Short mmCIF file of C-alpha atoms in Angstrom, two decimals:
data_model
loop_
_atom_site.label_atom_id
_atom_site.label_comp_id
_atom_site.label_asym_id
_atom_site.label_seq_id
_atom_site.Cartn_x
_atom_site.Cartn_y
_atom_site.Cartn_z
CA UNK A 1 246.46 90.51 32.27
CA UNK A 2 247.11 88.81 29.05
CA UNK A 3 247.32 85.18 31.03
CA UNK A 4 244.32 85.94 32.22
CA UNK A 5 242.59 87.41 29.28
CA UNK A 6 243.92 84.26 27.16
CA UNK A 7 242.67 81.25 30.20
CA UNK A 8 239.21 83.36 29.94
CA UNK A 9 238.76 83.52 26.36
CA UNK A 10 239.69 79.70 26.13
CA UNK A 11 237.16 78.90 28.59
CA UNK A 12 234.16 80.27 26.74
CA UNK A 13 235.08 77.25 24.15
CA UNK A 14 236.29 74.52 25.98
CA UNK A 15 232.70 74.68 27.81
CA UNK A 16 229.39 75.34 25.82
CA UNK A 17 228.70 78.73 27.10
CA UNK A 18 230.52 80.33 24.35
CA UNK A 19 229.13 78.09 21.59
CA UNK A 20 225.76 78.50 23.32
CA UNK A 21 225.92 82.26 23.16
CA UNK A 22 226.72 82.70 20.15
CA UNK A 23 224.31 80.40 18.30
CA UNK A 24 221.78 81.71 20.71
CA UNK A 25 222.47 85.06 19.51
CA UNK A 26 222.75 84.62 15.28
CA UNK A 27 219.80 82.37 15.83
CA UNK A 28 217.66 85.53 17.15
CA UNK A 29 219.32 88.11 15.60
CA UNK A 30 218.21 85.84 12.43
CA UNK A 31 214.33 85.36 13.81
CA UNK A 32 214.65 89.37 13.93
CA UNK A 33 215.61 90.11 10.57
CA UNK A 34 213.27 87.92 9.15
CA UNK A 35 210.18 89.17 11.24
CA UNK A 36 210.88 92.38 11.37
CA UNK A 37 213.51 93.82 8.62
CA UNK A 38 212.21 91.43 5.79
CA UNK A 39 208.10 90.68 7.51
CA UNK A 40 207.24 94.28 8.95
CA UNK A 41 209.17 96.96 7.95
CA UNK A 42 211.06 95.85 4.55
CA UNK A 43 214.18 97.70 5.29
CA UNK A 44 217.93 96.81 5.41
CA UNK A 45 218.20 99.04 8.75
CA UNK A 46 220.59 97.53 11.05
CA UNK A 47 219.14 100.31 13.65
CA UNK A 48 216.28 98.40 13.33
CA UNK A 49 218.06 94.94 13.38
CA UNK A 50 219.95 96.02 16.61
CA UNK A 51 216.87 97.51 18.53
CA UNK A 52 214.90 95.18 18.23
CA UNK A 53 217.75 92.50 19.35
CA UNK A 54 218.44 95.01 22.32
CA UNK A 55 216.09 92.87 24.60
CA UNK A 56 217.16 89.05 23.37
CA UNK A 57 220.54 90.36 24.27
CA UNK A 58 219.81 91.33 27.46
CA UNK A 59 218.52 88.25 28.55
CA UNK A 60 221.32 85.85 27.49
CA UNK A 61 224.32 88.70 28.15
CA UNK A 62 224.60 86.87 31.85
CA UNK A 63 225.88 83.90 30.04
CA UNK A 64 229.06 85.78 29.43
CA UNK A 65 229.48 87.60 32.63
CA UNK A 66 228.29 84.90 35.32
CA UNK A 67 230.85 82.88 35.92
CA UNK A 68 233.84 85.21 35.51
CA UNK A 69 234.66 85.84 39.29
CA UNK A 70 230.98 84.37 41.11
CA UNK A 71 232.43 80.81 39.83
CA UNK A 72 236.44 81.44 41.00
CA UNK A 73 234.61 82.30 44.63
CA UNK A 74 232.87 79.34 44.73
CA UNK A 75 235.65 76.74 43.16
CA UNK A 76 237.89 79.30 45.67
CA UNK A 77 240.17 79.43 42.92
CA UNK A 78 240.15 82.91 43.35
CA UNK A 79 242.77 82.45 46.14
CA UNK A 80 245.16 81.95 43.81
CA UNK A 81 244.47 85.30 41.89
CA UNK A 82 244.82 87.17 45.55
CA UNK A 83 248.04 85.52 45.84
CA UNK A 84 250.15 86.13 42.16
CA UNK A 85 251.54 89.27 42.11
CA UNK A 86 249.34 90.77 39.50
CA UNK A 87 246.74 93.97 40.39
CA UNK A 88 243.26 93.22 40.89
CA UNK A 89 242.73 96.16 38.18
CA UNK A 90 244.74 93.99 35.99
CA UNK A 91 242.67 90.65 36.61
CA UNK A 92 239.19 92.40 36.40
CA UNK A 93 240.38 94.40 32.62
CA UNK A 94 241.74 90.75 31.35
CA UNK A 95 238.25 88.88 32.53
CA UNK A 96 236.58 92.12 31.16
CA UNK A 97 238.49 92.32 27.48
CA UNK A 98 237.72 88.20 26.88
CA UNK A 99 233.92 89.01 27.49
CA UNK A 100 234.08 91.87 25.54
CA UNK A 101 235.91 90.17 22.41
CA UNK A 102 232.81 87.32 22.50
CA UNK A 103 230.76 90.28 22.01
CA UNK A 104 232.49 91.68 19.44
CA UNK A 105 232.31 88.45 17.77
CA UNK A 106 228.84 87.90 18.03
CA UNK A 107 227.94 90.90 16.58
CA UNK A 108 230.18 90.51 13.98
CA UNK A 109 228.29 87.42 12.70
CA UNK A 110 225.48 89.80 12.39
CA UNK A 111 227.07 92.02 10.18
CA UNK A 112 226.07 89.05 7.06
CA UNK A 113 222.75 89.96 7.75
CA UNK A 114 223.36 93.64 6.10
CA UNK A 115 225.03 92.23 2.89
CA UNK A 116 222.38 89.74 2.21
CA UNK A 117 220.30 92.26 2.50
CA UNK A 118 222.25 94.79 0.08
CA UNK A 119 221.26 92.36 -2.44
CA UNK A 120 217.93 93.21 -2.58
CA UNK A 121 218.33 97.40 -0.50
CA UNK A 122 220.45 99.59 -0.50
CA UNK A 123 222.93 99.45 2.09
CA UNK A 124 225.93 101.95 3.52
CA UNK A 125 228.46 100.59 4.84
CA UNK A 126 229.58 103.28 7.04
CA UNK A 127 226.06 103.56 8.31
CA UNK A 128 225.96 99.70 9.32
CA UNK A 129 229.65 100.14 10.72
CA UNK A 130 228.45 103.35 13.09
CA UNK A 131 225.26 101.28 14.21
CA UNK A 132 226.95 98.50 15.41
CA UNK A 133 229.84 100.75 17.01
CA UNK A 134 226.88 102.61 19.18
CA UNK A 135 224.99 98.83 20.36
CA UNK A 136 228.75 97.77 21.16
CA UNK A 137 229.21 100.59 23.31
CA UNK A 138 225.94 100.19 25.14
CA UNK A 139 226.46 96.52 25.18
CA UNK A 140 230.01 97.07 26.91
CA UNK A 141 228.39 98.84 30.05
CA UNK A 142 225.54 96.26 30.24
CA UNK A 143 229.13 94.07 30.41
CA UNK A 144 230.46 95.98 33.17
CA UNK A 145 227.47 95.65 35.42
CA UNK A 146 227.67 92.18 34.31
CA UNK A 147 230.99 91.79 35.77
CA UNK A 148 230.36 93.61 39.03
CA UNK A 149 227.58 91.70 40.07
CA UNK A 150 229.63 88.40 39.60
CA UNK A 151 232.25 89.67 41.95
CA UNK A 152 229.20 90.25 44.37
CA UNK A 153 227.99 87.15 44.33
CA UNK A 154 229.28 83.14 45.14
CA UNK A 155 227.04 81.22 42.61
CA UNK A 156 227.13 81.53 39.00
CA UNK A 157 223.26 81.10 38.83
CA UNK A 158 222.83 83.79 41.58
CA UNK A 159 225.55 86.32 39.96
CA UNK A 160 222.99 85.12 36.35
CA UNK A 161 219.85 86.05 37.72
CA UNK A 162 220.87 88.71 39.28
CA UNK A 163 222.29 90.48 36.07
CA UNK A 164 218.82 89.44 34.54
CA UNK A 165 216.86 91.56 36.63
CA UNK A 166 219.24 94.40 36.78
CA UNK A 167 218.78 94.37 32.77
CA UNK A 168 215.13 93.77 32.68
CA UNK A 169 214.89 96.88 35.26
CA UNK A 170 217.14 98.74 32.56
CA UNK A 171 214.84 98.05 29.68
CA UNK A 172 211.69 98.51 31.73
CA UNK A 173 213.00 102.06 33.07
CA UNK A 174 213.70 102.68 29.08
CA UNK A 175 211.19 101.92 27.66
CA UNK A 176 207.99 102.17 30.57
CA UNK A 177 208.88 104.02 32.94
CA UNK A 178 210.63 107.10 31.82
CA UNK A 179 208.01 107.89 28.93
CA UNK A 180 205.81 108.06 31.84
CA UNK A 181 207.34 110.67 33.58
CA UNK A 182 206.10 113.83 32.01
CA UNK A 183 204.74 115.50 35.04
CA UNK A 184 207.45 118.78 35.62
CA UNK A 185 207.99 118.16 39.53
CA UNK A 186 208.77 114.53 38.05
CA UNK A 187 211.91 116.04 36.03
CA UNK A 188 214.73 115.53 38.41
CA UNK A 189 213.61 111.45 38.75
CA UNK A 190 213.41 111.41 35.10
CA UNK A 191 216.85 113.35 34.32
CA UNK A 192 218.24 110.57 36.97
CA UNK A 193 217.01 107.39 35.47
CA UNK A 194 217.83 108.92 31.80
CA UNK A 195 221.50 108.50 33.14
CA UNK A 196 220.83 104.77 33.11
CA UNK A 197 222.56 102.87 29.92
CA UNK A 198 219.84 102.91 27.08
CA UNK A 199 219.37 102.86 23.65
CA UNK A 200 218.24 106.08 23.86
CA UNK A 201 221.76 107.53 23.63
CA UNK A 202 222.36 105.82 20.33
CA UNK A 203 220.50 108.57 18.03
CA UNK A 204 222.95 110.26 16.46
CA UNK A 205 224.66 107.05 15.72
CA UNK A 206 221.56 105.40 13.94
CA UNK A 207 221.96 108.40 11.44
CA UNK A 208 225.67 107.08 10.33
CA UNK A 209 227.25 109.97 12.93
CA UNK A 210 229.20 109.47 15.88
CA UNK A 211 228.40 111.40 19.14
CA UNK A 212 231.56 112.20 21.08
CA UNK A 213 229.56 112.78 24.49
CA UNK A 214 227.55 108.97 23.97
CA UNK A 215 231.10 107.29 23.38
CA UNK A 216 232.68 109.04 26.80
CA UNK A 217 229.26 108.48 28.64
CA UNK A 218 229.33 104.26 27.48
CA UNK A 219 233.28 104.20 28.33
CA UNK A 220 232.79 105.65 31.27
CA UNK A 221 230.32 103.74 32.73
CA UNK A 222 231.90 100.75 31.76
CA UNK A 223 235.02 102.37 33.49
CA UNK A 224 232.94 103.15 36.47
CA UNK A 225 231.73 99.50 37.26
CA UNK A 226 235.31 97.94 36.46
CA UNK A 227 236.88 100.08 39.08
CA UNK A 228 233.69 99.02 41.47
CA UNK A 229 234.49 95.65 40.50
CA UNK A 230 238.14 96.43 40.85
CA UNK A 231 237.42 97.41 44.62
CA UNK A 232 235.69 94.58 45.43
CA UNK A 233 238.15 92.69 44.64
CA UNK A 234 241.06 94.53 46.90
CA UNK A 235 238.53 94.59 49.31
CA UNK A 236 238.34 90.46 49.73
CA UNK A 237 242.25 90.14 49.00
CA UNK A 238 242.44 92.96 51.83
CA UNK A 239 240.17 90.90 54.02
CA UNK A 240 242.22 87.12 53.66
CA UNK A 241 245.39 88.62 54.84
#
């Protein structure tokens, strides 16, 4: 796992997509704060910082998932993986862990935003540091499906647009679709589409508290597709023998 964790972490910056991301992302996380913390509302939330960067994110997130197993299938690179003597579970957690550490780093650039701003607001630290814990979380999952549609699909570009829609259906289902459903023989499809990952979830952390049932429901979704991913995976090594 750590081999592969290590190869996959290098790659995101010995090719652009790393650099790209993360510009991409401090670029409009800075567009945000301007416009909307400093233009519109005049507040040092990062709540409102991270909300309104929930949709930006969601469009360049592929960038970090695409190529982590669609690109081995189609370079067939991932032969060798099948034939080391290392679980799939193992591969799939190490691919997982480097995507999830450019995350953490990208948000992480974010977090000068918040003291620039507690130059001029009031700021709590604690507050910022719960806010960003609760995005990370729901970030992770949209990271997980990430990763299991790459191991579905042969092209990076494919595996990208795929994750695209998946997370444009997410934020549409959010923030269209469930609203709409207030009809009472509606409330079963709305109880299953409020399962979906959303920033819905992430109340209790926008008040500076941390909600035990969000943190097990974002882990174990993220759990959930890395095992899906993981089976995938077993099933193709399971199919070359």
């Amino acid at each position: 796992m750590r081999a592969v964790f290590r190869h996959e972490l290098q790659s995101y910056f010995t090719t652009p997509v790393g650099y790209v991301f993360l510009l991409m992302y401090t670029l409009l996380t800075g567009v945000v704060v301007v416009s909307v913390n400093i233009g519109q509302e005049m507040s040092a939330s990062m709540n409102l910082t991270l909300s309104a960067m929930q949709l930006p994110l969601m469009l360049i997130i592929p960038l970090l998932t695409m190529r982590l197993f669609a690109e081995e299938k189609r370079m067939r690179t991932d032969q060798l993986l099948f034939t080391v003597p290392v679980r799939c579970g193992a591969i799939v957690l190490g691919k997982m862990l480097a995507a999830m550490v450019m995350l953490a780093l990208s948000m992480g650039l974010t977090l000068l935003y918040p003291l620039v701003l507690s130059r001029f607001a009031q700021v709590s630290p604690l507050q910022v540091l719960t806010v960003c814990l609760g995005y990370y979380l729901l970030n992770a999952s949209l990271l997980g499906i990430g990763v299991l549609l790459s191991s579905l699909c042969v092209h990076q570009v494919s595996a990208a647009v795929l994750t695209l829609g998946v997370n444009l259906t997410l934020y549409l289902c959010e923030h269209y679709v469930v609203p709409q459903l207030t009809a009472s023989y509606l409330a079963p499809l709305r109880t299953l589409l409020g399962l979906l990952p959303s920033s819905d979830r992430l109340g209790d952390f926008a008040n500076g508290i941390i909600s035990l049932s969000d943190v097990v429901y974002f882990l174990s979704l993220t759990g959930l597709m890395l095992f899906l991913t993981d089976r995938v995976l077993e099933y193709r090594r399971f199919a070359r023998r």
